[in-house]
Amino acid sequence: MTDSRDNRIDPITLEIIQGSLQAVSDEMFAAMRKTAMSPIIYEVLDMGTGITDPTGQLASSGAGIPAFVGVLDKAVQRILELNPPDTVAPGDIYATNDPYYGGVTHLNDMVLAMPVFSEGQLIAWTANIAHWPDLGGMVPGGISNDATEIYQEGVRIPAIKLFSQGQPIESVMRIIEVNSRLPETLRGDLWAGVAAVRVGARRLEDLSAKYGVETFQEAMRHFMDYGEQVSLRALKDLPKGTFELSEEQDSGVTYHVKVDITDQRFTVDLRHNPDQDRGPNNCARDGCLIAAQMVFKSITDPYGAANGGSFRPIDVLTRPGSVFDAQEPAAFAVYYEVEVRLYDLIWRCLAPHLGGLLPAGNFSSICGTFIGGPHPDTGKHFTIVEPQIGGWGASLEGDGNSAIFSGFHGETYNCPAEVAETRYGLYVDQLALNEEPGGEGEFVGGRGIVLDYRVRNDGCFLTCAYTRNIHRPWALEGGEQGSSNYVEIIRVDGSVETYAVVTALQVNEGDVIRIRTASGGGYGLPANRAPDAVSRDIKNGFLTPERARQLRQL
């Protein structure tokens, strides 16, 4: 680590600058949340903000989805690769949503990035990412399980300028707008992102002016070096060796991971995996790196700040053309289920070897739910975009949490019923804990949810892609696996249809869309559960007396 004394910068000043960078990231997040037009952004908080150094190394992360914050540094690095340095000027704002051009995820997730200058030097970038409800594509909302190439998923923005020296490039703005079924909402979300990067840039300019460019840049370098040292110290306490796991997925393919841990490196080898999917179940190599970073952070320094230095010990090995390193023109709409499966696979691979540090498997799906159609009150098209909450796995220390977002999609909220009913053409009939059996053990998995949407107009649709439907959340130390993620369509005539994956399924007035998310896996033998806890489970409706007797005999 750089010795601050050699540079005559006292540690207190360095700490103040680092604290200021975090505060700026959080202010960017607040500005974006308060000005966005989509409930998926201002209520669910399906977004992220951050600051990078001039080369695109993460210097500070704001609130938001961890997997989104992990995109920002990679997006800035790709923007720098594709745009010559002499073309980057104060006031510019770049946009990318394309996984082949730094977008990393899928086309609905737009990244805006702004270079920050001080004394004529590029000193940092401010950046944000958010899910925009509709950017075109073959179906409303852009998410289709039937897509076979990225051209079918929406308009592609390949790391280009959206603003030049402070002024919007109207031709680019218009191209984006006319490709959306929700142009007014899109425009509002776009300007919210612009406001966020601009307020961040102003704060960094003030910070650099106060302490000087050299001190500002040294503080960022210092903190990244410190992040690396924290990670290296934590690595020394982890078990050493090579750990491998293969797991069949609901689709029938098998994913494989090999993790090698030494005192200096944390290597995730994904080279022996299936070829890229012919549909949209693919992810970019950078997405795999994010999954590895999140698990790494959880087992090394879960409560500390994250920056580029924190992740220097990580190596991720992929095979181009595989599902974890898909090549153009592969489709990416359901990338999130591939990445959350990888995240869970690495977690499951390491959990038995870490002495109870990690809990059993959770519902581990984004459970992305897309409902849209003509609004019964206005006639305008609406699209609801919602991740769902579910049950977490039990651990060595106790029962799992109920109704929590997956770790991959953390720092978000479910949309309030009042907002959903106002903005969308739906009624929310119930939101309750899922009482289906699953996740039993000495400590039980947390419960998923049951959420009913009643459709108010004909000609609406449902799209979803849930995993952990066939292969349920895994248990540890003799516990029982959790329940399943799925959706039921209860038609007006009383018939019931069940889905985990479906695209643009028609639903009409009076139909009920019932979402069920899984309970987490159990930990320890069910027969060892304390009697008072068993009584409580029976009282809460999570366990029948007959099932309790069966579990005592296992």
Coordinates of C-alpha atoms in Angstrom, one line a residue:
M1 CA 0.0 0.0 0.0
T2 CA 1.2 3.5 -0.8
D3 CA 2.6 5.2 2.3
S4 CA 0.7 8.4 2.7
R5 CA 3.5 10.0 4.7
D6 CA 5.8 9.8 1.6
N7 CA 3.3 12.0 -0.2
R8 CA 2.8 14.3 2.8
I9 CA -0.9 13.6 2.9
D10 CA -2.1 12.9 6.4
P11 CA -4.4 9.9 7.1
I12 CA -7.2 12.0 8.4
T13 CA -7.5 13.9 5.1
L14 CA -7.4 10.6 3.1
E15 CA -10.2 9.3 5.3
I16 CA -12.3 12.5 4.9
I17 CA -12.0 12.2 1.1
Q18 CA -13.0 8.6 1.1
G19 CA -16.0 9.3 3.3
S20 CA -16.9 12.1 0.9
L21 CA -16.8 9.8 -2.1
Q22 CA -19.2 7.5 -0.3
A23 CA -21.5 10.4 0.5
V24 CA -21.4 11.6 -3.1
S25 CA -22.4 8.1 -4.4
D26 CA -25.3 8.1 -1.9
E27 CA -26.4 11.5 -3.0
M28 CA -26.4 10.4 -6.6
F29 CA -28.6 7.5 -5.6
A30 CA -31.0 9.8 -3.8
A31 CA -31.2 12.2 -6.7
M32 CA -32.0 9.4 -9.1
R33 CA -34.6 7.8 -6.9
K34 CA -36.5 11.1 -6.3
T35 CA -36.7 12.1 -10.0
A36 CA -37.3 8.8 -11.8
M37 CA -40.7 8.1 -13.3
S38 CA -40.8 4.2 -13.2
P39 CA -41.9 2.5 -9.9
I40 CA -39.2 -0.2 -10.7
I41 CA -36.7 2.6 -10.0
Y42 CA -38.2 4.9 -7.4
E43 CA -40.0 2.2 -5.4
V44 CA -38.2 -1.1 -6.0
L45 CA -34.8 0.7 -6.4
D46 CA -33.8 -1.5 -9.3
M47 CA -30.7 0.7 -9.8
G48 CA -27.2 1.4 -8.6
T49 CA -24.7 4.3 -8.5
G50 CA -21.0 4.6 -8.2
I51 CA -17.7 6.5 -8.8
T52 CA -14.6 5.2 -10.6
D53 CA -11.1 6.5 -10.9
P54 CA -10.0 7.9 -14.3
T55 CA -9.2 4.4 -15.6
G56 CA -12.6 2.9 -14.6
Q57 CA -11.6 1.2 -11.3
L58 CA -14.4 1.3 -8.8
A59 CA -13.6 3.9 -6.2
S60 CA -16.9 4.1 -4.3
S61 CA -20.3 2.4 -4.6
G62 CA -23.6 3.9 -3.7
A63 CA -26.7 2.0 -2.6
G64 CA -28.6 -0.2 -4.9
I65 CA -28.4 -3.7 -6.3
P66 CA -25.0 -5.2 -5.7
A67 CA -24.9 -6.9 -9.1
F68 CA -25.7 -3.5 -10.7
V69 CA -23.0 -1.6 -8.8
G70 CA -20.6 -4.3 -10.1
V71 CA -21.5 -3.3 -13.7
L72 CA -20.4 0.3 -13.4
D73 CA -16.6 0.0 -13.4
K74 CA -16.7 -2.5 -16.2
A75 CA -19.0 -0.2 -18.3
V76 CA -16.6 2.7 -17.8
Q77 CA -13.6 0.7 -18.8
R78 CA -15.4 -0.4 -22.0
I79 CA -16.4 3.2 -22.8
L80 CA -12.8 4.2 -22.5
E81 CA -11.8 1.4 -24.8
L82 CA -14.2 2.4 -27.5
N83 CA -13.8 6.2 -27.3
P84 CA -10.4 7.8 -27.8
P85 CA -9.2 9.9 -24.9
D86 CA -9.0 13.1 -26.9
T87 CA -12.8 12.8 -27.6
V88 CA -13.8 12.7 -23.9
A89 CA -14.6 16.3 -22.7
P90 CA -16.2 18.0 -19.7
G91 CA -20.0 17.8 -19.8
D92 CA -20.1 14.6 -21.9
I93 CA -22.4 11.8 -20.8
Y94 CA -22.0 8.3 -22.3
A95 CA -24.7 5.6 -22.5
T96 CA -24.5 1.9 -22.9
N97 CA -27.0 -0.9 -22.4
D98 CA -25.4 -3.5 -24.7
P99 CA -23.6 -6.5 -23.0
Y100 CA -21.1 -6.5 -25.9
Y101 CA -20.3 -2.9 -25.3
G102 CA -19.9 -2.6 -21.5
G103 CA -23.6 -2.9 -20.6
V104 CA -22.9 -6.4 -19.1
T105 CA -26.5 -7.3 -18.3
H106 CA -29.4 -7.0 -20.8
L107 CA -30.8 -4.2 -22.9
N108 CA -33.3 -2.9 -20.4
D109 CA -30.5 -1.9 -18.0
M110 CA -29.1 1.4 -19.1
V111 CA -25.8 2.7 -17.9
L112 CA -25.0 6.5 -17.9
A113 CA -21.4 7.6 -17.2
M114 CA -19.9 11.1 -17.0
P115 CA -16.3 12.0 -17.0
V116 CA -15.2 14.5 -14.3
F117 CA -12.5 17.0 -14.9
S118 CA -10.5 19.2 -12.6
E119 CA -7.6 21.6 -13.6
G120 CA -7.9 20.2 -17.1
Q121 CA -7.4 16.6 -15.9
L122 CA -9.8 13.6 -16.0
I123 CA -10.0 12.7 -12.3
A124 CA -13.0 10.4 -12.1
W125 CA -16.2 9.1 -13.6
T126 CA -19.7 9.2 -12.1
A127 CA -22.0 6.4 -13.2
N128 CA -25.4 4.9 -12.7
I129 CA -27.5 2.0 -14.0
A130 CA -31.2 1.3 -13.8
H131 CA -33.8 -1.0 -15.4
W132 CA -35.9 0.9 -17.9
P133 CA -39.3 -0.8 -18.4
D134 CA -39.3 -0.8 -22.2
L135 CA -36.7 -0.3 -24.8
G136 CA -38.4 -2.0 -27.6
G137 CA -38.0 -5.6 -28.6
M138 CA -40.3 -8.4 -29.8
V139 CA -42.6 -8.2 -26.7
P140 CA -43.6 -5.4 -24.4
G141 CA -40.9 -5.0 -21.7
G142 CA -38.3 -6.5 -24.0
I143 CA -38.0 -9.7 -22.0
S144 CA -38.8 -12.8 -24.1
N145 CA -37.9 -16.4 -23.4
D146 CA -38.3 -17.0 -27.1
A147 CA -35.6 -14.6 -28.2
T148 CA -32.7 -16.2 -30.1
E149 CA -30.6 -13.2 -30.8
I150 CA -30.0 -9.8 -29.2
Y151 CA -31.6 -7.9 -32.1
Q152 CA -35.0 -9.1 -30.9
E153 CA -34.6 -7.7 -27.4
G154 CA -34.6 -3.9 -28.0
V155 CA -32.6 -1.0 -29.2
R156 CA -28.8 -1.4 -28.6
I157 CA -26.8 1.6 -27.3
P158 CA -23.2 0.7 -27.8
A159 CA -21.2 3.0 -25.4
I160 CA -21.8 6.2 -27.3
K161 CA -22.2 9.9 -26.3
L162 CA -25.7 10.9 -25.2
F163 CA -24.5 14.4 -24.2
S164 CA -21.7 16.4 -25.8
Q165 CA -20.1 19.1 -23.6
G166 CA -23.3 19.5 -21.6
Q167 CA -25.8 19.5 -24.5
P168 CA -28.0 16.5 -25.3
I169 CA -27.5 14.9 -28.7
E170 CA -31.1 15.1 -29.8
S171 CA -30.8 12.6 -32.6
V172 CA -29.6 9.9 -30.2
M173 CA -32.3 10.8 -27.7
R174 CA -35.0 10.5 -30.3
I175 CA -33.7 7.1 -31.5
I176 CA -34.0 5.8 -27.9
E177 CA -37.4 7.3 -27.3
V178 CA -39.1 6.1 -30.5
N179 CA -38.0 2.5 -29.8
S180 CA -40.0 2.5 -26.5
R181 CA -43.6 1.7 -25.9
L182 CA -43.4 4.0 -22.9
P183 CA -41.6 7.1 -24.2
E184 CA -42.8 9.5 -21.5
T185 CA -41.6 7.2 -18.7
L186 CA -38.4 6.5 -20.5
R187 CA -37.7 10.2 -20.9
G188 CA -38.2 10.8 -17.2
D189 CA -36.0 7.9 -16.2
L190 CA -33.3 9.1 -18.6
W191 CA -33.2 12.6 -17.2
A192 CA -33.2 11.1 -13.6
G193 CA -30.0 9.3 -14.6
V194 CA -28.5 12.5 -16.1
A195 CA -29.3 14.4 -12.9
A196 CA -27.6 11.8 -10.8
V197 CA -24.3 11.8 -12.8
R198 CA -24.3 15.6 -12.9
V199 CA -24.8 16.1 -9.2
G200 CA -22.0 13.6 -8.6
A201 CA -19.7 15.3 -11.0
R202 CA -20.3 18.7 -9.3
R203 CA -19.5 17.3 -5.9
L204 CA -16.3 15.7 -7.1
E205 CA -15.2 18.9 -8.8
D206 CA -15.7 20.7 -5.5
L207 CA -13.9 18.0 -3.5
S208 CA -10.9 18.1 -5.9
A209 CA -10.8 21.9 -5.8
K210 CA -10.8 21.9 -2.0
Y211 CA -8.0 19.3 -1.5
G212 CA -6.1 19.5 -4.9
V213 CA -6.1 17.1 -7.7
E214 CA -3.0 15.2 -6.5
T215 CA -4.4 14.7 -3.0
F216 CA -7.8 13.6 -4.5
Q217 CA -6.2 11.0 -6.7
E218 CA -3.9 9.8 -4.0
A219 CA -6.8 9.2 -1.7
M220 CA -8.5 7.0 -4.3
R221 CA -5.3 5.0 -4.9
H222 CA -4.8 4.7 -1.1
F223 CA -8.2 3.3 -0.5
M224 CA -8.0 0.8 -3.3
D225 CA -4.7 -0.5 -1.9
Y226 CA -6.3 -0.8 1.5
G227 CA -9.2 -2.7 0.0
E228 CA -6.7 -5.2 -1.5
Q229 CA -4.9 -5.7 1.8
V230 CA -8.2 -6.4 3.6
S231 CA -9.0 -9.1 1.1
L232 CA -5.6 -10.6 1.2
R233 CA -5.7 -10.8 5.0
A234 CA -9.1 -12.5 4.8
L235 CA -7.9 -15.0 2.2
K236 CA -5.3 -16.3 4.6
D237 CA -8.1 -17.4 7.0
L238 CA -10.1 -19.4 4.3
P239 CA -9.5 -23.1 3.7
K240 CA -7.0 -23.7 1.0
G241 CA -7.4 -26.0 -1.9
T242 CA -9.6 -26.7 -5.0
F243 CA -13.3 -27.2 -4.6
E244 CA -15.6 -28.4 -7.4
L245 CA -19.3 -28.8 -7.9
S246 CA -21.6 -29.7 -10.8
E247 CA -25.3 -29.0 -10.6
E248 CA -28.2 -29.8 -13.0
Q249 CA -30.4 -26.8 -13.8
D250 CA -34.1 -26.7 -14.3
S251 CA -33.5 -26.6 -18.1
G252 CA -31.6 -29.9 -18.0
V253 CA -28.2 -28.5 -18.6
T254 CA -25.4 -28.9 -16.0
Y255 CA -23.3 -26.0 -14.7
H256 CA -19.9 -26.7 -13.3
V257 CA -17.6 -24.6 -11.2
K258 CA -14.1 -25.1 -9.8
V259 CA -12.8 -22.7 -7.1
D260 CA -9.1 -22.6 -6.2
I261 CA -8.2 -20.7 -3.0
T262 CA -4.6 -19.8 -2.1
D263 CA -3.2 -17.1 0.2
Q264 CA -2.9 -14.8 -2.7
R265 CA -5.6 -15.7 -5.3
F266 CA -9.3 -16.7 -5.5
T267 CA -9.7 -18.4 -8.8
V268 CA -13.1 -19.3 -10.3
D269 CA -12.8 -21.7 -13.3
L270 CA -15.9 -21.8 -15.5
R271 CA -14.3 -23.1 -18.7
H272 CA -16.0 -26.5 -18.6
N273 CA -19.6 -25.4 -19.1
P274 CA -22.2 -25.8 -21.9
D275 CA -22.1 -23.8 -25.1
Q276 CA -24.0 -20.6 -25.1
D277 CA -27.8 -21.0 -25.1
R278 CA -29.8 -20.7 -28.3
G279 CA -32.3 -18.6 -26.3
P280 CA -31.7 -15.7 -23.9
N281 CA -30.2 -17.7 -21.0
N282 CA -26.7 -16.3 -21.4
C283 CA -24.4 -14.0 -19.6
A284 CA -21.2 -12.0 -20.4
R285 CA -17.9 -12.8 -18.9
D286 CA -18.0 -9.6 -16.9
G287 CA -21.3 -10.8 -15.4
C288 CA -19.6 -14.0 -14.2
L289 CA -16.9 -11.8 -12.6
I290 CA -19.6 -9.9 -10.7
A291 CA -21.1 -13.2 -9.4
A292 CA -17.6 -14.2 -8.2
Q293 CA -17.0 -10.8 -6.6
M294 CA -20.2 -11.0 -4.6
V295 CA -19.5 -14.4 -3.1
F296 CA -15.9 -13.3 -2.5
K297 CA -17.1 -10.2 -0.6
S298 CA -19.5 -12.3 1.5
I299 CA -16.8 -14.6 2.8
T300 CA -13.9 -12.0 3.2
D301 CA -15.3 -8.6 4.2
P302 CA -19.1 -8.6 4.1
Y303 CA -19.6 -5.3 6.0
G304 CA -16.7 -3.3 4.7
A305 CA -16.7 -0.9 1.7
A306 CA -16.1 -2.3 -1.7
N307 CA -13.8 -0.9 -4.3
G308 CA -11.6 -2.0 -7.2
G309 CA -8.8 -3.0 -4.8
S310 CA -11.1 -5.3 -2.8
F311 CA -11.4 -7.6 -5.9
R312 CA -7.8 -7.6 -7.1
P313 CA -7.2 -11.2 -5.8
I314 CA -10.0 -12.6 -8.0
D315 CA -9.4 -14.5 -11.3
V316 CA -12.3 -15.7 -13.4
L317 CA -11.6 -18.2 -16.2
T318 CA -14.2 -18.6 -19.0
R319 CA -14.5 -20.2 -22.4
P320 CA -15.7 -17.8 -25.2
G321 CA -18.8 -19.2 -26.8
S322 CA -20.0 -20.8 -23.5
V323 CA -23.1 -19.9 -21.5
F324 CA -20.8 -17.9 -19.2
D325 CA -19.0 -16.0 -22.0
A326 CA -21.6 -15.7 -24.7
Q327 CA -20.6 -14.2 -28.0
E328 CA -22.5 -12.0 -30.4
P329 CA -25.3 -12.2 -31.4
A330 CA -26.5 -14.3 -28.5
A331 CA -29.6 -13.1 -26.6
F332 CA -29.3 -11.9 -23.0
A333 CA -32.8 -11.1 -21.8
V334 CA -32.8 -13.6 -18.9
Y335 CA -29.1 -13.2 -18.1
Y336 CA -30.1 -12.5 -14.5
E337 CA -31.2 -16.1 -13.9
V338 CA -28.0 -17.4 -15.3
E339 CA -25.9 -15.1 -13.1
V340 CA -27.9 -15.9 -10.0
R341 CA -27.5 -19.6 -10.7
L342 CA -23.8 -19.1 -11.0
Y343 CA -23.7 -17.0 -7.8
D344 CA -25.6 -19.8 -6.0
L345 CA -23.4 -22.5 -7.5
I346 CA -20.2 -20.9 -6.2
W347 CA -22.0 -20.4 -2.8
R348 CA -23.1 -24.1 -2.7
C349 CA -19.6 -25.2 -3.7
L350 CA -17.9 -23.5 -0.8
A351 CA -20.6 -23.6 1.9
P352 CA -19.7 -27.2 3.2
H353 CA -16.0 -26.2 3.6
L354 CA -16.4 -22.9 5.5
G355 CA -17.4 -24.1 8.9
G356 CA -20.9 -22.7 8.9
L357 CA -20.0 -19.3 7.6
L358 CA -22.6 -19.6 4.8
P359 CA -26.2 -20.7 5.2
A360 CA -28.1 -23.3 3.1
G361 CA -29.6 -22.4 -0.3
N362 CA -32.2 -19.7 -0.6
F363 CA -35.0 -19.3 -3.2
S364 CA -32.2 -18.0 -5.4
S365 CA -34.1 -16.6 -8.3
I366 CA -34.8 -13.0 -9.3
C367 CA -38.3 -14.3 -10.1
G368 CA -38.6 -11.4 -12.6
T369 CA -42.3 -10.8 -13.3
F370 CA -43.5 -8.8 -16.2
I371 CA -47.2 -7.9 -16.6
G372 CA -48.6 -5.4 -19.0
G373 CA -51.4 -4.4 -21.3
P374 CA -54.0 -1.6 -21.7
H375 CA -54.7 0.2 -18.5
P376 CA -58.4 0.0 -17.7
D377 CA -58.7 3.6 -16.6
T378 CA -56.6 5.4 -19.2
G379 CA -56.3 3.0 -22.1
K380 CA -52.5 3.6 -22.2
H381 CA -50.1 0.7 -22.2
F382 CA -48.6 -0.2 -18.8
T383 CA -45.8 -2.6 -18.0
I384 CA -45.1 -3.8 -14.5
V385 CA -41.5 -5.0 -13.9
E386 CA -40.9 -6.7 -10.5
P387 CA -38.4 -8.9 -8.9
Q388 CA -39.9 -11.0 -6.1
I389 CA -38.9 -11.7 -2.5
G390 CA -38.5 -15.2 -1.1
G391 CA -37.0 -17.4 1.7
W392 CA -33.4 -17.6 2.7
G393 CA -31.7 -20.7 3.9
A394 CA -31.2 -21.7 7.5
S395 CA -27.7 -21.6 9.1
L396 CA -25.7 -23.0 11.9
E397 CA -27.0 -20.1 14.0
G398 CA -30.7 -20.1 13.4
D399 CA -33.7 -20.1 11.0
G400 CA -33.5 -18.4 7.7
N401 CA -35.1 -15.0 7.0
S402 CA -38.5 -14.9 5.3
A403 CA -39.5 -12.7 2.4
I404 CA -36.1 -11.2 1.5
F405 CA -34.6 -10.5 -1.9
S406 CA -31.9 -12.7 -3.2
G407 CA -28.4 -11.7 -2.4
F408 CA -27.8 -11.0 -6.1
H409 CA -30.7 -8.5 -6.1
G410 CA -30.3 -7.1 -2.6
E411 CA -30.9 -3.5 -1.4
T412 CA -34.3 -3.4 -3.1
Y413 CA -37.9 -3.3 -2.0
N414 CA -41.1 -4.8 -3.2
C415 CA -43.6 -2.4 -4.8
P416 CA -46.3 -1.2 -2.3
A417 CA -49.8 -2.5 -3.1
E418 CA -51.1 1.1 -3.2
V419 CA -48.6 2.1 -5.9
A420 CA -49.1 -1.0 -7.9
E421 CA -52.8 -0.5 -8.0
T422 CA -52.5 3.1 -8.9
R423 CA -49.9 2.9 -11.6
Y424 CA -50.8 -0.5 -13.1
G425 CA -54.1 -2.0 -14.3
L426 CA -54.2 -4.6 -11.5
Y427 CA -55.6 -5.3 -8.1
V428 CA -53.4 -6.7 -5.3
D429 CA -55.6 -9.3 -3.6
Q430 CA -53.0 -10.7 -1.2
L431 CA -49.4 -10.7 -0.1
A432 CA -48.7 -13.4 2.5
L433 CA -46.0 -15.9 3.5
N434 CA -46.0 -19.1 1.6
E435 CA -47.1 -22.0 3.8
E436 CA -46.1 -24.8 1.5
P437 CA -43.9 -27.5 3.1
G438 CA -40.1 -27.4 2.6
G439 CA -36.9 -26.2 4.3
E440 CA -37.4 -28.3 7.5
G441 CA -34.4 -28.9 9.7
E442 CA -33.0 -28.3 13.2
F443 CA -33.2 -24.7 11.8
V444 CA -35.7 -24.1 9.1
G445 CA -35.5 -22.1 5.9
G446 CA -37.3 -18.8 5.7
R447 CA -40.6 -18.6 4.0
G448 CA -41.3 -17.4 0.5
I449 CA -44.4 -15.4 -0.4
V450 CA -47.8 -15.8 -2.1
L451 CA -48.7 -12.7 -4.1
D452 CA -52.0 -12.4 -6.0
Y453 CA -52.5 -9.9 -8.9
R454 CA -56.1 -9.7 -10.2
V455 CA -56.2 -8.5 -13.8
R456 CA -58.6 -5.6 -14.5
N457 CA -58.7 -5.6 -18.3
D458 CA -58.7 -7.9 -21.3
G459 CA -55.7 -8.3 -23.5
C460 CA -53.0 -8.2 -20.8
F461 CA -49.9 -10.5 -20.7
L462 CA -47.6 -12.2 -18.3
T463 CA -43.9 -13.0 -18.9
C464 CA -41.7 -14.7 -16.3
A465 CA -38.6 -16.9 -16.0
Y466 CA -38.2 -18.5 -12.6
T467 CA -35.5 -20.9 -11.6
R468 CA -35.3 -23.2 -8.5
N469 CA -38.6 -24.6 -9.7
I470 CA -37.6 -28.2 -10.4
H471 CA -34.3 -28.3 -8.5
R472 CA -35.3 -26.7 -5.2
P473 CA -33.2 -24.8 -2.7
W474 CA -30.5 -27.0 -1.3
A475 CA -30.1 -27.9 2.4
L476 CA -27.1 -28.5 4.7
E477 CA -26.2 -31.0 7.4
G478 CA -29.2 -33.2 6.9
G479 CA -31.9 -30.6 6.5
E480 CA -34.7 -30.7 3.9
Q481 CA -34.6 -28.8 0.6
G482 CA -36.9 -25.8 0.2
S483 CA -40.1 -25.4 -1.9
S484 CA -40.4 -24.3 -5.5
N485 CA -40.7 -20.9 -7.3
Y486 CA -43.7 -20.8 -9.7
V487 CA -46.7 -18.9 -11.0
E488 CA -50.3 -20.0 -11.1
I489 CA -52.9 -18.5 -13.4
I490 CA -56.3 -18.9 -11.9
R491 CA -58.8 -18.3 -14.7
V492 CA -62.2 -16.8 -14.3
D493 CA -63.7 -20.2 -15.0
G494 CA -61.8 -21.8 -12.1
S495 CA -59.2 -23.6 -14.1
V496 CA -55.6 -23.4 -13.0
E497 CA -52.4 -23.2 -15.1
T498 CA -48.9 -23.5 -13.6
Y499 CA -45.7 -21.9 -15.1
A500 CA -42.1 -21.2 -14.2
V501 CA -41.2 -20.0 -17.7
V502 CA -43.6 -18.3 -20.1
T503 CA -43.6 -15.4 -22.6
A504 CA -46.5 -13.0 -23.3
L505 CA -49.2 -15.4 -21.9
Q506 CA -52.5 -13.7 -22.4
V507 CA -54.5 -12.9 -19.2
N508 CA -57.9 -11.2 -19.1
E509 CA -60.2 -9.4 -16.8
G510 CA -60.8 -11.4 -13.6
D511 CA -57.9 -13.8 -14.0
V512 CA -55.6 -14.0 -11.0
I513 CA -51.8 -14.2 -11.4
R514 CA -50.6 -16.0 -8.2
I515 CA -46.9 -15.8 -7.6
R516 CA -45.3 -18.4 -5.2
T517 CA -41.7 -18.0 -4.2
A518 CA -39.7 -20.7 -2.4
S519 CA -38.7 -21.3 1.2
G520 CA -35.0 -21.7 1.8
G521 CA -33.2 -24.9 2.6
G522 CA -33.0 -26.3 6.1
Y523 CA -29.9 -26.8 8.3
G524 CA -29.4 -29.9 10.5
L525 CA -31.6 -32.9 11.1
P526 CA -35.3 -32.1 11.4
A527 CA -35.5 -34.5 14.4
N528 CA -33.2 -32.2 16.3
R529 CA -35.5 -29.2 16.1
A530 CA -36.4 -27.8 19.6
P531 CA -40.0 -28.9 20.7
D532 CA -41.1 -25.3 21.3
A533 CA -39.9 -24.3 17.8
V534 CA -41.9 -27.2 16.3
S535 CA -45.0 -26.1 18.2
R536 CA -44.5 -22.6 16.8
D537 CA -44.2 -23.9 13.3
I538 CA -47.5 -25.8 13.7
K539 CA -49.2 -22.7 15.1
N540 CA -48.0 -20.5 12.3
G541 CA -49.3 -23.0 9.7
F542 CA -45.9 -23.9 8.3
L543 CA -46.0 -27.5 9.6
T544 CA -48.8 -30.0 10.1
P545 CA -48.8 -32.3 13.2
E546 CA -48.6 -35.3 10.8
R547 CA -45.6 -33.8 9.0
A548 CA -43.9 -33.0 12.3
R549 CA -44.3 -36.7 13.3
Q550 CA -42.8 -37.8 10.0
L551 CA -39.8 -35.5 10.4
R552 CA -39.1 -36.8 14.0
Q553 CA -38.6 -40.2 12.5
L554 CA -36.1 -39.2 9.8

